[in-house]
Short mmCIF file of C-alpha atoms in Angstrom, two decimals:
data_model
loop_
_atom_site.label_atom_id
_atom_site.label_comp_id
_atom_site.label_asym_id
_atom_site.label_seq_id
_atom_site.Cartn_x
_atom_site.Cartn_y
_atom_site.Cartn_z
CA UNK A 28 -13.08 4.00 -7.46
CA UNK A 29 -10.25 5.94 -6.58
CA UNK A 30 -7.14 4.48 -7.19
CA UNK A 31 -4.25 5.90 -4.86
CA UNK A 32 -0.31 5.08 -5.90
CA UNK A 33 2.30 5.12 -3.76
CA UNK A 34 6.03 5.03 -4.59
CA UNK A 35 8.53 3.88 -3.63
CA UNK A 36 7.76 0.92 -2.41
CA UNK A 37 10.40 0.33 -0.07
CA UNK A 38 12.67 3.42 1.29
CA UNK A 39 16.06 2.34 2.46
CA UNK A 40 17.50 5.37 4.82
CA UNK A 41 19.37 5.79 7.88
CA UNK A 42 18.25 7.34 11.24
CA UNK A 43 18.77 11.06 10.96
CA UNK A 44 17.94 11.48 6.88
CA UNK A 45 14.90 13.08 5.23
CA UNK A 46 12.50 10.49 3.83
CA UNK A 47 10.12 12.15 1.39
CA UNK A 48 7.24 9.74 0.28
CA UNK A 49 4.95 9.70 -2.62
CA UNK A 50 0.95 9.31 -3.48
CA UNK A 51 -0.72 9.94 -6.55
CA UNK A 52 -4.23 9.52 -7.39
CA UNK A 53 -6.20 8.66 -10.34
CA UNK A 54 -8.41 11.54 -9.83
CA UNK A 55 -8.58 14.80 -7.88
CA UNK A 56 -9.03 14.57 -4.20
CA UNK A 57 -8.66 18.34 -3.57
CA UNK A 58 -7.34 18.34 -0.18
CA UNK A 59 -8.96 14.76 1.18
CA UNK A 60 -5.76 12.89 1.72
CA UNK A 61 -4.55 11.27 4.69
CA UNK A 62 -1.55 9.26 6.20
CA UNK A 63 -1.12 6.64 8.31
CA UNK A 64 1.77 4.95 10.17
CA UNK A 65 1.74 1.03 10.61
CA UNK A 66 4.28 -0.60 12.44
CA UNK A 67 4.38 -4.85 12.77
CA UNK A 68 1.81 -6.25 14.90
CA UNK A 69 -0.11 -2.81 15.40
CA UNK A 70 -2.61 -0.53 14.22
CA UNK A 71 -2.65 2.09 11.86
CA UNK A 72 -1.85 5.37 13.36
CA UNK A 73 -3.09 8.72 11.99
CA UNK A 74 -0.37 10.84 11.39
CA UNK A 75 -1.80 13.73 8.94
CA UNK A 76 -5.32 14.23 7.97
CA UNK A 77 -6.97 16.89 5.11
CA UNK A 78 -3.13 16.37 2.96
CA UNK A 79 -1.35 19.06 5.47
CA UNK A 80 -2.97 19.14 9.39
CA UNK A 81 -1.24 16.66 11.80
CA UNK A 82 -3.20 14.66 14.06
CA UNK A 83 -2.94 14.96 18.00
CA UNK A 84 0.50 14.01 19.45
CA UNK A 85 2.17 13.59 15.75
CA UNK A 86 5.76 15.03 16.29
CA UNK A 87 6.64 18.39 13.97
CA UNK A 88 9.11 16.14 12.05
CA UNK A 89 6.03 14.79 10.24
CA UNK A 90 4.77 16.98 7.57
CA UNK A 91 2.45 16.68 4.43
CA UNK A 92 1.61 18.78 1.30
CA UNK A 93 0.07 18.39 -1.79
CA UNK A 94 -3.37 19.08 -3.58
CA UNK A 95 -5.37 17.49 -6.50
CA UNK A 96 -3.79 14.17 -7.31
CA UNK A 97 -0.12 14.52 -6.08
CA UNK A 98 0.43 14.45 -2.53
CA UNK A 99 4.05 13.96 -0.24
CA UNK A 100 4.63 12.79 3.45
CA UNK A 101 7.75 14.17 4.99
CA UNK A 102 10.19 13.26 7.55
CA UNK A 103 12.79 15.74 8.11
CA UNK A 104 15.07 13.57 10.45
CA UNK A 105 14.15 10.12 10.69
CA UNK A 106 13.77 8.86 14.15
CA UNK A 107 14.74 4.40 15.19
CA UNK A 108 10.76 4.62 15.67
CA UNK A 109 9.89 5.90 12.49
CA UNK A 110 11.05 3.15 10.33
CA UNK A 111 7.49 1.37 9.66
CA UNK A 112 4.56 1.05 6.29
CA UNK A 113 3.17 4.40 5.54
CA UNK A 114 -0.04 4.64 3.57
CA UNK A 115 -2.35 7.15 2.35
CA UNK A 116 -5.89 7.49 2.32
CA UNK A 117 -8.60 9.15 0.34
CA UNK A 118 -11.87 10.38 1.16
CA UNK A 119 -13.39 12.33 -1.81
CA UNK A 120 -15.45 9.58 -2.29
CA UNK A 121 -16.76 6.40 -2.07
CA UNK A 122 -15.42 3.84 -1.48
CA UNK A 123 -12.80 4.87 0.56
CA UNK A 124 -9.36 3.84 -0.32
CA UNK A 125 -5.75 3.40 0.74
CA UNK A 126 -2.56 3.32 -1.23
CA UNK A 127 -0.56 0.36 -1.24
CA UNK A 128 1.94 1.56 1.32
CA UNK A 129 5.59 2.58 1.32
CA UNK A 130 7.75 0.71 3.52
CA UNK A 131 10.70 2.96 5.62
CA UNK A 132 13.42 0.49 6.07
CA UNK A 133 16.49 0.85 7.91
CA UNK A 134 20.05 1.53 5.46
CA UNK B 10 -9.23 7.23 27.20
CA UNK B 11 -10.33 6.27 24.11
CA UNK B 12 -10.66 2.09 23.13
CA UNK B 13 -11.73 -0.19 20.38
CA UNK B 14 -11.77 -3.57 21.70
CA UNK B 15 -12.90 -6.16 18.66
CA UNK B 16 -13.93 -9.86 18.97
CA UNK B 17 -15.42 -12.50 17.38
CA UNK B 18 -12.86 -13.18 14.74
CA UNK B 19 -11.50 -17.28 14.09
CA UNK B 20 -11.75 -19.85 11.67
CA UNK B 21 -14.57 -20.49 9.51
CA UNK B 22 -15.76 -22.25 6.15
CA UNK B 23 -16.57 -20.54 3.21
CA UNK B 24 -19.63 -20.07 2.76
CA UNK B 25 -20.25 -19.94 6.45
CA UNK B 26 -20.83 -17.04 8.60
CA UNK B 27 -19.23 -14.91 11.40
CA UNK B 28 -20.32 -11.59 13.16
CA UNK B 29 -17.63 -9.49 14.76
CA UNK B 30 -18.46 -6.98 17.53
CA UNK B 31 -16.24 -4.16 18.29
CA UNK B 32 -16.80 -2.77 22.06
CA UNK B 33 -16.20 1.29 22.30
CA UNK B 34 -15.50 3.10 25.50
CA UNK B 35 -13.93 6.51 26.72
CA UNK B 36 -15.78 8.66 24.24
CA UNK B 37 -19.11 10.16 23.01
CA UNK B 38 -19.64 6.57 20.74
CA UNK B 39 -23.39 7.61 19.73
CA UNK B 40 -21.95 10.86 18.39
CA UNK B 41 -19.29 9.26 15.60
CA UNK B 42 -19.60 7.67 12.50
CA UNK B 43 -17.67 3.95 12.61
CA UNK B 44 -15.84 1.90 10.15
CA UNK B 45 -14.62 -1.53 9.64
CA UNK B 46 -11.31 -1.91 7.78
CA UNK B 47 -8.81 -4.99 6.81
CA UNK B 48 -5.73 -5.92 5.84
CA UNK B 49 -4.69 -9.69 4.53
CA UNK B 50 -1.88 -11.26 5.54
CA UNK B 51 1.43 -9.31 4.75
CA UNK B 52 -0.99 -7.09 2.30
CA UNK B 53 -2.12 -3.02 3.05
CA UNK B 54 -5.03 -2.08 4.43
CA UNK B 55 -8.47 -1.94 2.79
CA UNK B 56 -11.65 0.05 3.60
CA UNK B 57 -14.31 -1.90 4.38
CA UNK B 58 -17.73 -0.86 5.45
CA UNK B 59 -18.90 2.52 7.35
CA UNK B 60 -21.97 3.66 9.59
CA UNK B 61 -23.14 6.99 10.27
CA UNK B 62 -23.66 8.08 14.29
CA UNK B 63 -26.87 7.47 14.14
CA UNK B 64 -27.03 4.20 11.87
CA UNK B 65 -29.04 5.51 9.39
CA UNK B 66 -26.36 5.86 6.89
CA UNK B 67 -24.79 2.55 5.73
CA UNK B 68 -21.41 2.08 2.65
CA UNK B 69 -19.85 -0.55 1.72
CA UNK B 70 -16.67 -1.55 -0.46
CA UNK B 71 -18.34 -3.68 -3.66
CA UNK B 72 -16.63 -6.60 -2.55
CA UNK B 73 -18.78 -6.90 0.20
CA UNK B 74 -22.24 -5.90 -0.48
CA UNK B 75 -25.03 -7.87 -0.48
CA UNK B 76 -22.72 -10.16 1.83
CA UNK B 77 -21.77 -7.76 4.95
CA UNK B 78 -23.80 -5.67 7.16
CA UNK B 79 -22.39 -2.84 9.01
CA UNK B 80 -24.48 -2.14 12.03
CA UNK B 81 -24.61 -0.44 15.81
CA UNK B 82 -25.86 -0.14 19.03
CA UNK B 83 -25.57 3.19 20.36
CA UNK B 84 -27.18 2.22 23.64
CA UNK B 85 -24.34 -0.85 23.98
CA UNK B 86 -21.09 1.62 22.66
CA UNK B 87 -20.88 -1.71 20.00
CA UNK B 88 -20.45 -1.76 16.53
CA UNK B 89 -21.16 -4.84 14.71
CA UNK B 90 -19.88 -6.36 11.12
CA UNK B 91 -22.48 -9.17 9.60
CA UNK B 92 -20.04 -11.62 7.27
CA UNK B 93 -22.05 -13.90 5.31
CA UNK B 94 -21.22 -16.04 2.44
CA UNK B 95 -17.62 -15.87 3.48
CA UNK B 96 -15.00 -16.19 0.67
CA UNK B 97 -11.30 -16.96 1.30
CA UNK B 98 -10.60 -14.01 0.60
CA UNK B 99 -12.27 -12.21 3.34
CA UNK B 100 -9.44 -13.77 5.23
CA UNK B 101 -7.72 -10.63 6.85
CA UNK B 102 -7.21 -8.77 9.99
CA UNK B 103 -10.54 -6.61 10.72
CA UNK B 104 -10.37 -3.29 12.84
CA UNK B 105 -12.86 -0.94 13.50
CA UNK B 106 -12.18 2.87 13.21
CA UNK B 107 -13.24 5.81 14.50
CA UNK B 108 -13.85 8.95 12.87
CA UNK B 109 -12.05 12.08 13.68
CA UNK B 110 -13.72 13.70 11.13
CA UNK B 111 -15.22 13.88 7.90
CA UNK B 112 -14.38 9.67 6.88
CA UNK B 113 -10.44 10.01 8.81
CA UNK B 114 -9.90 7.43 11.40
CA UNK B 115 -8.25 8.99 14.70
CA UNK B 116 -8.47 5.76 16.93
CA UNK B 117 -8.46 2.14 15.85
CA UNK B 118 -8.96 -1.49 18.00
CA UNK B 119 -6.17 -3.98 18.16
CA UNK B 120 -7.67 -6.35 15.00
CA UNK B 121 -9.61 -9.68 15.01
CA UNK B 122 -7.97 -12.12 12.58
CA UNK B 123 -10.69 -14.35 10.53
CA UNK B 124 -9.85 -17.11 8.69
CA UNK B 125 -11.45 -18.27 6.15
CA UNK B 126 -10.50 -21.71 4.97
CA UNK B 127 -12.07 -25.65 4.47
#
């Protein structure tokens, strides 16, 4: 199994910053990393898919990069609405996995 | 557009069993591959269980096989999860997800909360 870590584990920022968030794997995923947005009471929401593509509707603040087993989400201004759990998500290979999330609190 | 709508979620004894359904509409269902996925209380999300388009293609997490079946019904737009032998720690939020491509999941339901406990 894949093991995905994610750091840090809680991001304290204010609105306008650049949050820059971590996941590493325990093995190559080439390019088959995703990440998701989770905000209290909701469900995941695909943000970027294949480590760098951004899904339908995902605002150009919201970038990723990375290949192999190092991998970074990017929010170049954060937004009142971005402040939510972010978690990545392999799928090299079975079973699927997630990291354990990154929390984006208000500073 | 597209929805998930999930049900049969509640409280049950371990041991017991429970079979949640997960209603699709506003897309080609029959032509995506489906997953189940949960996330325990206050924890992060974990994968679950997956089925190809066409149901002939069936994975599972380890913590789950032999105990949950993943299964559909193309003609009904409804994807089904089989619990059996329930532990308490199946107790979680379960959505289903669907595929944008290639094991991603583009849309998700709203969650059905199951409880496992005596």
């Amino acid at each position: 199994e894949i093991v995905l870590t994610q750091s840090p584990a809680t991001l304290s920022l204010s609105p306008g910053e650049r949050a820059t968030l971590s996941c590493r794997a325990s093995q190559s995923l080439r390019s088959h990393l995703a990440w998701y947005q989770q905000k209290p009471g909701q469900a995941p929401r695909l943000l970027i898919y294949d480590a760098s593509n951004r899904a339908t509707g995902i605002p150009a603040r919201f970038s990723g990069s990375g290949s192999g087993t190092d991998f970074t989400l990017t929010i170049t201004s954060l937004e009142p609405e971005d402040f939510a759990v972010y978690y990545c998500q392999q799928r090299s290979s079975w079973p699927l996995t997630f990291g354990g999330g990154t929390r984006v609190e208000i500073k | 557009q597209v929805q998930l709508v999930e049900s049969g979620g509640g409280v049950v004894q371990p041991g017991r069993s429970l079979r949640l359904s997960c209603a699709a509409s506003g897309f080609s269902f029959s032509s995506y591959a489906m997953h189940w996925v949960r996330q325990a209380p206050g924890k992060g999300l974990e994968w679950v269980a997956a089925i190809s388009y066409d149901g002939s293609n069936e994975f599972y997490v380890d913590s789950v096989k032999g105990r949950f079946t993943i299964s559909r019904d193309n003609s009904k737009n409804t994807l089904y999860l089989q619990m059996n032998s329930l532990r308490a720690e199946d107790t979680a939020v379960y959505y289903c997800a669907k595929e944008i491509t290639n094991h991603y999941f583009d849309r998700w339901g709203q969650g059905t909360l199951v409880t496992v406990s005596s």
